[in-house]
Coordinates of C-alpha atoms and ligand atoms in Angstrom, one line a residue:
M890 CA -13.8 37.0 -26.6
S891 CA -14.5 38.2 -23.1
G892 CA -12.4 36.7 -20.2
P893 CA -13.4 36.2 -16.5
D894 CA -14.0 39.2 -14.4
A895 CA -10.5 40.2 -13.4
T896 CA -11.8 42.0 -10.3
G897 CA -13.6 39.0 -8.8
P898 CA -12.1 36.6 -6.2
D899 CA -9.8 33.7 -7.4
V900 CA -12.0 31.2 -5.6
A901 CA -15.7 31.2 -6.2
G902 CA -17.9 31.0 -3.1
G903 CA -16.7 33.6 -0.7
D904 CA -18.6 32.7 2.5
A905 CA -17.5 30.6 5.4
T906 CA -19.3 27.4 4.4
G907 CA -17.5 24.3 5.6
I908 CA -17.9 20.6 4.9
N909 CA -20.2 20.2 7.9
D910 CA -22.5 22.8 6.5
L911 CA -23.1 20.6 3.5
P912 CA -25.5 17.6 3.7
V913 CA -22.6 15.1 3.7
R914 CA -23.3 11.5 4.9
D915 CA -23.4 11.2 8.7
E916 CA -20.3 9.0 8.9
L917 CA -18.2 11.7 7.1
R918 CA -19.3 14.5 9.4
G919 CA -16.4 15.9 11.4
K920 CA -13.8 13.7 9.7
S921 CA -10.5 14.9 8.1
A922 CA -9.0 13.6 4.9
Y923 CA -6.1 11.1 4.8
G924 CA -2.7 12.4 4.1
A925 CA 0.9 12.4 5.3
P926 CA 2.3 15.9 5.5
Q927 CA 4.1 16.8 2.2
L928 CA 6.7 19.1 3.7
D929 CA 9.5 20.6 1.7
V930 CA 12.5 19.3 3.6
A931 CA 15.9 17.9 2.4
V932 CA 15.3 14.3 3.5
R933 CA 11.8 12.9 3.0
L934 CA 11.4 9.4 4.4
N935 CA 7.7 9.4 5.2
T936 CA 5.6 7.8 2.5
N937 CA 7.4 4.5 1.8
E938 CA 8.2 5.6 -1.7
N939 CA 11.1 4.1 -3.7
P940 CA 13.8 6.8 -3.6
Y941 CA 15.3 5.8 -7.0
P942 CA 13.9 7.6 -10.0
L943 CA 13.1 5.3 -13.0
P944 CA 16.2 4.5 -15.1
E945 CA 16.6 6.7 -18.2
A946 CA 16.1 3.7 -20.6
L947 CA 12.7 3.1 -19.0
V948 CA 11.8 6.8 -19.1
E949 CA 12.5 6.6 -22.9
R950 CA 10.4 3.5 -23.3
I951 CA 7.5 5.1 -21.4
A952 CA 7.7 8.1 -23.7
E953 CA 7.6 5.8 -26.8
R954 CA 4.7 3.7 -25.5
V955 CA 2.8 6.8 -24.4
R956 CA 3.4 8.4 -27.8
D957 CA 1.8 5.4 -29.4
A958 CA -1.1 5.5 -27.0
A959 CA -1.6 9.2 -27.7
R960 CA -2.4 8.4 -31.4
T961 CA -5.6 6.7 -30.3
L962 CA -6.6 8.9 -27.4
N963 CA -9.8 9.8 -29.2
R964 CA -10.9 6.2 -28.4
Y965 CA -11.6 4.8 -24.9
P966 CA -8.9 2.5 -23.5
D967 CA -9.1 -1.3 -23.5
R968 CA -11.8 -1.6 -20.8
D969 CA -10.4 -4.9 -19.7
A970 CA -6.7 -4.0 -19.9
V971 CA -6.0 -7.5 -21.3
E972 CA -2.4 -6.9 -22.4
L973 CA -1.5 -5.4 -19.1
R974 CA -3.2 -8.1 -17.1
T975 CA -1.4 -10.7 -19.2
E976 CA 2.0 -9.1 -18.4
L977 CA 1.2 -8.7 -14.7
A978 CA 0.2 -12.4 -14.6
K979 CA 3.6 -13.3 -16.2
Y980 CA 5.4 -11.2 -13.6
L981 CA 3.5 -12.8 -10.7
T982 CA 4.1 -16.3 -12.2
R983 CA 7.8 -15.5 -12.4
T984 CA 8.2 -14.0 -8.9
G985 CA 5.3 -15.4 -6.9
G986 CA 6.0 -19.1 -7.0
H987 CA 2.6 -19.9 -8.6
R988 CA 1.3 -19.9 -12.2
V989 CA -1.5 -17.4 -12.8
A990 CA -3.2 -16.2 -16.0
S991 CA -4.7 -12.9 -17.1
E992 CA -8.1 -14.2 -15.9
N993 CA -6.7 -14.3 -12.4
V994 CA -5.5 -10.7 -12.4
W995 CA -7.3 -7.4 -12.2
A996 CA -5.7 -3.9 -12.3
A997 CA -6.8 -0.5 -11.1
N998 CA -5.5 3.0 -10.3
G999 CA -3.3 2.0 -7.3
S1000 CA -4.0 -0.8 -4.9
N1001 CA -6.2 1.7 -3.0
E1002 CA -8.6 1.5 -5.9
V1003 CA -8.3 -2.3 -6.0
I1004 CA -9.3 -2.3 -2.3
Q1005 CA -12.1 0.2 -2.9
Q1006 CA -13.5 -2.1 -5.7
L1007 CA -13.2 -5.1 -3.4
L1008 CA -15.2 -3.3 -0.6
Q1009 CA -17.8 -2.0 -3.1
T1010 CA -18.2 -5.6 -4.2
F1011 CA -18.0 -7.5 -1.0
G1012 CA -18.6 -4.9 1.7
G1013 CA -21.0 -1.9 1.6
P1014 CA -24.0 -0.8 3.7
G1015 CA -25.0 -3.4 6.3
R1016 CA -21.7 -5.3 5.9
T1017 CA -18.5 -5.1 7.9
A1018 CA -14.7 -5.5 7.4
I1019 CA -12.1 -6.3 10.0
G1020 CA -8.3 -5.4 10.1
F1021 CA -5.7 -6.1 12.8
E1022 CA -4.4 -2.8 14.0
P1023 CA -2.1 -0.9 13.8
S1024 CA -2.2 -1.5 10.1
Y1025 CA -2.7 0.4 6.9
S1026 CA -5.2 3.1 7.9
M1027 CA -6.7 3.3 4.4
H1028 CA -8.4 -0.1 4.9
A1029 CA -10.6 1.5 7.5
L1030 CA -11.0 4.7 5.6
I1031 CA -12.0 3.0 2.3
A1032 CA -14.4 0.9 4.4
R1033 CA -16.0 4.2 5.7
G1034 CA -16.1 5.6 2.1
T1035 CA -17.9 2.6 0.9
G1036 CA -20.4 2.5 3.8
T1037 CA -18.8 -0.7 5.2
G1038 CA -18.7 -1.0 9.0
W1039 CA -15.2 -1.3 10.4
I1040 CA -14.0 -3.6 13.2
S1041 CA -10.5 -3.1 14.7
G1042 CA -9.0 -6.5 15.5
P1043 CA -6.1 -7.2 17.9
R1044 CA -2.4 -7.7 17.7
H1045 CA 0.3 -9.0 20.1
E1046 CA 2.6 -6.5 21.9
D1047 CA 5.3 -7.4 19.3
F1048 CA 2.9 -6.4 16.5
T1049 CA 2.4 -10.0 15.1
I1050 CA -1.2 -11.0 14.7
D1051 CA -2.7 -12.7 17.8
V1052 CA -4.1 -15.7 16.0
R1053 CA -6.3 -17.0 18.7
A1054 CA -7.8 -13.5 19.4
A1055 CA -8.2 -12.8 15.7
V1056 CA -10.0 -16.1 15.1
R1057 CA -12.3 -15.3 18.0
A1058 CA -13.0 -11.8 16.7
I1059 CA -13.9 -13.3 13.2
A1060 CA -16.2 -15.9 14.8
E1061 CA -17.8 -13.2 16.9
H1062 CA -18.3 -10.4 14.4
K1063 CA -18.7 -12.5 11.2
P1064 CA -17.1 -9.8 9.0
D1065 CA -17.7 -9.9 5.3
V1066 CA -14.1 -8.9 4.5
V1067 CA -11.0 -9.7 6.5
F1068 CA -7.8 -7.7 5.8
I1069 CA -4.4 -9.2 6.4
T1070 CA -1.4 -7.0 5.5
S1071 CA 1.9 -8.7 4.9
P1072 CA 4.4 -7.1 5.4
N1073 CA 2.3 -5.0 7.6
N1074 CA 2.3 -1.2 7.4
P1075 CA 3.4 0.6 9.6
T1076 CA 5.1 -2.1 11.6
G1077 CA 7.0 -4.0 8.8
T1078 CA 6.0 -7.4 10.2
A1079 CA 5.5 -10.2 7.7
V1080 CA 2.6 -12.7 8.3
D1081 CA 3.3 -16.4 8.1
T1082 CA 1.3 -18.9 6.0
G1083 CA -0.1 -20.6 9.1
T1084 CA -1.6 -17.4 10.3
V1085 CA -3.2 -16.7 6.9
L1086 CA -4.6 -20.2 6.8
A1087 CA -6.0 -20.0 10.3
L1088 CA -7.7 -16.7 9.6
Y1089 CA -9.0 -17.9 6.2
E1090 CA -10.5 -21.0 7.8
A1091 CA -12.1 -18.9 10.5
A1092 CA -13.5 -16.5 7.9
Q1093 CA -15.0 -19.4 5.9
A1094 CA -16.6 -20.9 9.0
A1095 CA -18.1 -17.5 10.0
G1096 CA -19.1 -16.2 6.7
P1097 CA -18.0 -17.3 4.3
S1098 CA -16.2 -14.0 3.9
M1099 CA -13.5 -12.7 1.6
V1100 CA -9.9 -12.5 2.9
V1101 CA -7.8 -9.7 1.3
L1102 CA -4.1 -10.2 1.6
D1103 CA -2.5 -6.8 1.1
E1104 CA 1.0 -7.5 -0.2
A1105 CA 1.9 -3.9 -1.2
Y1106 CA 5.4 -4.5 0.1
G1107 CA 5.7 -8.2 -0.9
E1108 CA 8.8 -7.8 -3.0
F1109 CA 10.8 -6.5 0.0
S1110 CA 10.0 -9.5 2.2
H1111 CA 12.5 -12.2 3.3
E1112 CA 9.4 -14.5 3.0
P1113 CA 8.1 -15.8 -0.4
S1114 CA 4.8 -14.4 -1.7
L1115 CA 1.6 -15.9 -0.3
L1116 CA 0.4 -16.0 -3.9
P1117 CA 0.3 -19.9 -4.0
L1118 CA -2.4 -19.8 -1.3
I1119 CA -5.0 -18.5 -3.8
E1120 CA -5.1 -22.1 -5.4
G1121 CA -8.3 -23.7 -4.3
R1122 CA -9.3 -20.7 -2.1
P1123 CA -11.8 -18.7 -4.1
H1124 CA -12.4 -16.3 -1.2
L1125 CA -8.7 -15.3 -1.0
V1126 CA -7.5 -12.2 -2.8
L1127 CA -3.9 -11.0 -3.1
S1128 CA -3.5 -7.2 -3.6
R1129 CA -0.3 -5.8 -5.0
T1130 CA 1.1 -2.5 -6.3
M1131 CA 3.6 -1.0 -8.7
S1132 CA 4.0 2.0 -6.3
K1133 CA 6.8 0.5 -4.1
A1134 CA 9.0 -2.2 -5.7
F1135 CA 8.5 -0.8 -9.2
G1136 CA 9.3 2.7 -8.0
A1137 CA 6.2 4.0 -9.8
A1138 CA 4.1 5.6 -7.1
G1139 CA 3.2 8.4 -9.5
L1140 CA 1.8 5.9 -12.0
R1141 CA -1.1 4.7 -9.8
L1142 CA -1.2 1.1 -10.7
G1143 CA -2.4 -1.6 -8.4
Y1144 CA -3.5 -5.1 -9.1
L1145 CA -5.0 -8.2 -7.6
A1146 CA -4.6 -11.9 -8.1
A1147 CA -7.5 -14.3 -7.2
H1148 CA -9.9 -16.9 -8.6
P1149 CA -11.3 -15.7 -12.0
A1150 CA -14.8 -15.4 -10.3
V1151 CA -13.4 -12.6 -8.1
V1152 CA -12.2 -10.8 -11.2
D1153 CA -15.6 -11.1 -12.7
A1154 CA -17.2 -9.9 -9.5
V1155 CA -15.2 -6.6 -9.3
Q1156 CA -16.2 -5.8 -12.8
L1157 CA -19.7 -5.3 -11.4
V1158 CA -18.5 -2.1 -9.6
R1159 CA -15.6 -0.8 -11.6
L1160 CA -16.2 2.3 -13.7
P1161 CA -16.1 1.7 -17.4
Y1162 CA -12.6 2.6 -18.8
H1163 CA -11.3 3.2 -15.3
L1164 CA -7.7 2.6 -16.4
S1165 CA -6.5 5.2 -18.9
S1166 CA -4.6 4.2 -22.1
V1167 CA -1.7 6.3 -20.8
T1168 CA -1.6 4.4 -17.5
Q1169 CA -1.8 1.0 -19.3
A1170 CA 1.0 2.0 -21.7
T1171 CA 3.2 3.3 -18.9
A1172 CA 2.7 0.2 -16.7
L1173 CA 3.5 -2.1 -19.7
A1174 CA 6.8 -0.2 -20.3
A1175 CA 7.7 -0.5 -16.6
L1176 CA 7.0 -4.3 -16.7
E1177 CA 9.5 -4.6 -19.6
H1178 CA 12.2 -3.3 -17.2
T1179 CA 11.3 -5.6 -14.2
D1180 CA 14.8 -7.0 -13.9
T1181 CA 16.5 -3.6 -13.5
L1182 CA 13.7 -2.4 -11.1
L1183 CA 14.1 -5.5 -8.9
Q1184 CA 17.8 -4.8 -8.6
Y1185 CA 16.9 -1.5 -6.8
V1186 CA 14.7 -3.6 -4.5
E1187 CA 17.8 -5.7 -3.5
Q1188 CA 19.7 -2.5 -2.7
L1189 CA 16.8 -1.2 -0.6
K1190 CA 16.6 -4.5 1.3
A1191 CA 20.3 -4.3 2.1
E1192 CA 19.9 -0.7 3.2
R1193 CA 16.9 -1.6 5.3
D1194 CA 18.9 -4.3 7.1
R1195 CA 21.8 -1.8 7.6
I1196 CA 19.4 0.8 9.2
V1197 CA 17.9 -1.9 11.5
T1198 CA 21.4 -2.9 12.7
E1199 CA 22.5 0.6 13.2
L1200 CA 19.4 1.7 15.0
R1201 CA 19.7 -1.2 17.4
A1202 CA 23.4 -0.4 17.9
I1203 CA 22.4 3.2 18.9
G1204 CA 20.0 1.7 21.4
Y1205 CA 16.6 2.0 19.8
D1206 CA 13.9 -0.7 19.9
V1207 CA 13.3 -1.8 16.3
T1208 CA 10.4 -4.0 15.1
A1209 CA 11.7 -6.7 12.7
S1210 CA 11.1 -5.4 9.1
D1211 CA 10.2 -7.2 5.9
A1212 CA 9.3 -4.0 4.1
N1213 CA 11.0 -0.8 2.8
F1214 CA 10.4 1.0 6.0
I1215 CA 11.2 0.4 9.7
Q1216 CA 9.3 1.0 12.9
F1217 CA 11.5 2.1 15.8
G1218 CA 11.1 3.6 19.3
R1219 CA 10.3 3.8 22.0
F1220 CA 9.4 7.3 22.6
E1221 CA 7.6 8.7 25.6
D1222 CA 6.1 11.2 23.2
A1223 CA 6.3 10.0 19.7
H1224 CA 5.0 13.2 18.2
A1225 CA 7.6 15.3 20.0
A1226 CA 10.3 12.9 18.8
W1227 CA 8.9 13.2 15.2
R1228 CA 9.1 17.0 15.5
A1229 CA 12.6 16.9 16.8
I1230 CA 13.8 14.8 13.9
L1231 CA 12.0 17.1 11.5
D1232 CA 13.8 20.0 13.0
H1233 CA 17.0 18.3 11.8
G1234 CA 15.6 18.3 8.3
V1235 CA 14.5 14.7 8.2
L1236 CA 10.8 14.0 7.6
I1237 CA 9.6 10.6 8.8
R1238 CA 6.1 9.4 9.8
D1239 CA 4.1 9.5 12.9
N1240 CA 1.4 6.9 12.3
G1241 CA -0.2 7.5 15.7
V1242 CA 1.2 4.2 17.2
P1243 CA 2.0 5.2 20.8
G1244 CA 5.7 5.1 21.4
W1245 CA 6.8 4.3 17.8
L1246 CA 7.7 6.1 14.6
R1247 CA 8.3 4.8 11.1
V1248 CA 11.1 5.7 8.7
S1249 CA 11.1 4.7 5.0
V1250 CA 14.3 3.4 3.4
G1251 CA 15.9 6.0 1.2
T1252 CA 19.1 6.3 -0.7
P1253 CA 22.3 5.5 1.3
A1254 CA 23.0 9.3 1.7
E1255 CA 19.4 9.9 3.0
N1256 CA 19.7 7.0 5.3
D1257 CA 23.0 8.3 6.6
A1258 CA 21.4 11.7 7.3
F1259 CA 18.5 10.0 9.2
L1260 CA 20.9 7.8 11.2
E1261 CA 23.1 10.7 12.1
T1262 CA 20.0 12.6 13.4
A1263 CA 18.7 9.4 15.2
R1264 CA 22.2 9.1 16.9
A1265 CA 22.4 12.7 17.9
L1266 CA 18.8 12.7 19.4
H1267 CA 18.7 9.2 21.0
K1268 CA 19.1 10.2 24.6
E1269 CA 16.9 13.2 24.3
I1270 CA 13.9 11.6 22.6
T1271 CA 13.6 8.0 23.8
A1272 CA 11.6 6.9 26.8
Ligands
PMP1606 N1 -1.5 -1.1 0.9 C1 -0.6 -0.8 1.8 C2 -0.2 -1.7 2.9 C3 0.1 0.5 1.7 O1 1.0 0.9 2.6 C4 -0.2 1.3 0.5 C5 0.4 2.6 0.3 N2 1.0 3.3 1.3 C6 -1.2 0.8 -0.3 C7 -1.8 -0.4 -0.1 C8 -1.7 1.7 -1.5 O2 -0.8 1.9 -2.4 P1 -1.1 2.3 -3.9 O3 -2.5 2.8 -3.9 O4 -0.1 3.4 -4.2 O5 -1.0 1.1 -4.7

């Protein structure tokens, strides 16, 4: 058997061809890929992950379930992920304050894929979506990737949604999809029911359009889930993830809850067998350990509240947080402040919000390391 030519280059190609030399779509030309820097530093508090590894009993259960799944990997997975959707529906019913069934739930590879499927279904060329920024930047990027036009809607100075301005923007632009993120990333602010209802009504009057309520951080909120609002509102979709509260960012499992017609609609665009048997088995194992995982959420909420109190005591401005991260400032030069904190071995996130940075809640020891740095640098880096 002859192997590859050992004298050739490792990477095939060899000339200086770049993305823009390829016939990529016009809207992708000159753009760079999404991604927080993944730097190898001692304290990494930059991607809103859960700092706690899965408990050993769950690791064992995942191995068991995946071993079973491996026995039938010659077959495609359950295309409709019925068992998983049934268990997700039970979880939502238990924790979301509203009864939902598997027909109300759809799952995909991370809530990013859920959002992509929603935009493929309800957005696309010739259509638009609106978000109220600063917010989760992938909403705009997935819009771009699906050929959906993007409209940047307003917020108040304190980062809450400016309802009157938002309603006006919806009436003016008549977007096909409205994104509301609660708690919002990167600001941490939760959105109240009144705001969601006002925006939903505006979207129905203008469209009717779909309203996507991104609750990726819902479990960390002081406020109850907005899940009950899907009742009688077939154009409202709640998006959730196992990446944060379930401590399973590596699993890639997101899901939505909505009217069954929405679940039928996204099936028009989903790839067949998009959710692997291994993913379904792992997610099912994690759902068996919900109670233990939700105890970690309680610890993280307590740590979040401690960090908020301590940052304020040091003298920082802190945006009220309902999430597992905190936005704080203000900095004359947020990027320079980010760099100074990184030089102390603590990686946080510069989301490009002028004057502000975001820190994810870590373990108590990681949070102490961050707070110590924040205390040492306060005079030097704030405006
Ligand atoms: N929505 C929001 C608001 C997020 O912050 C994130 C991840 N940072 C996601 C969705 C996507 O998460 P995932 O694809 O891991 O479910």
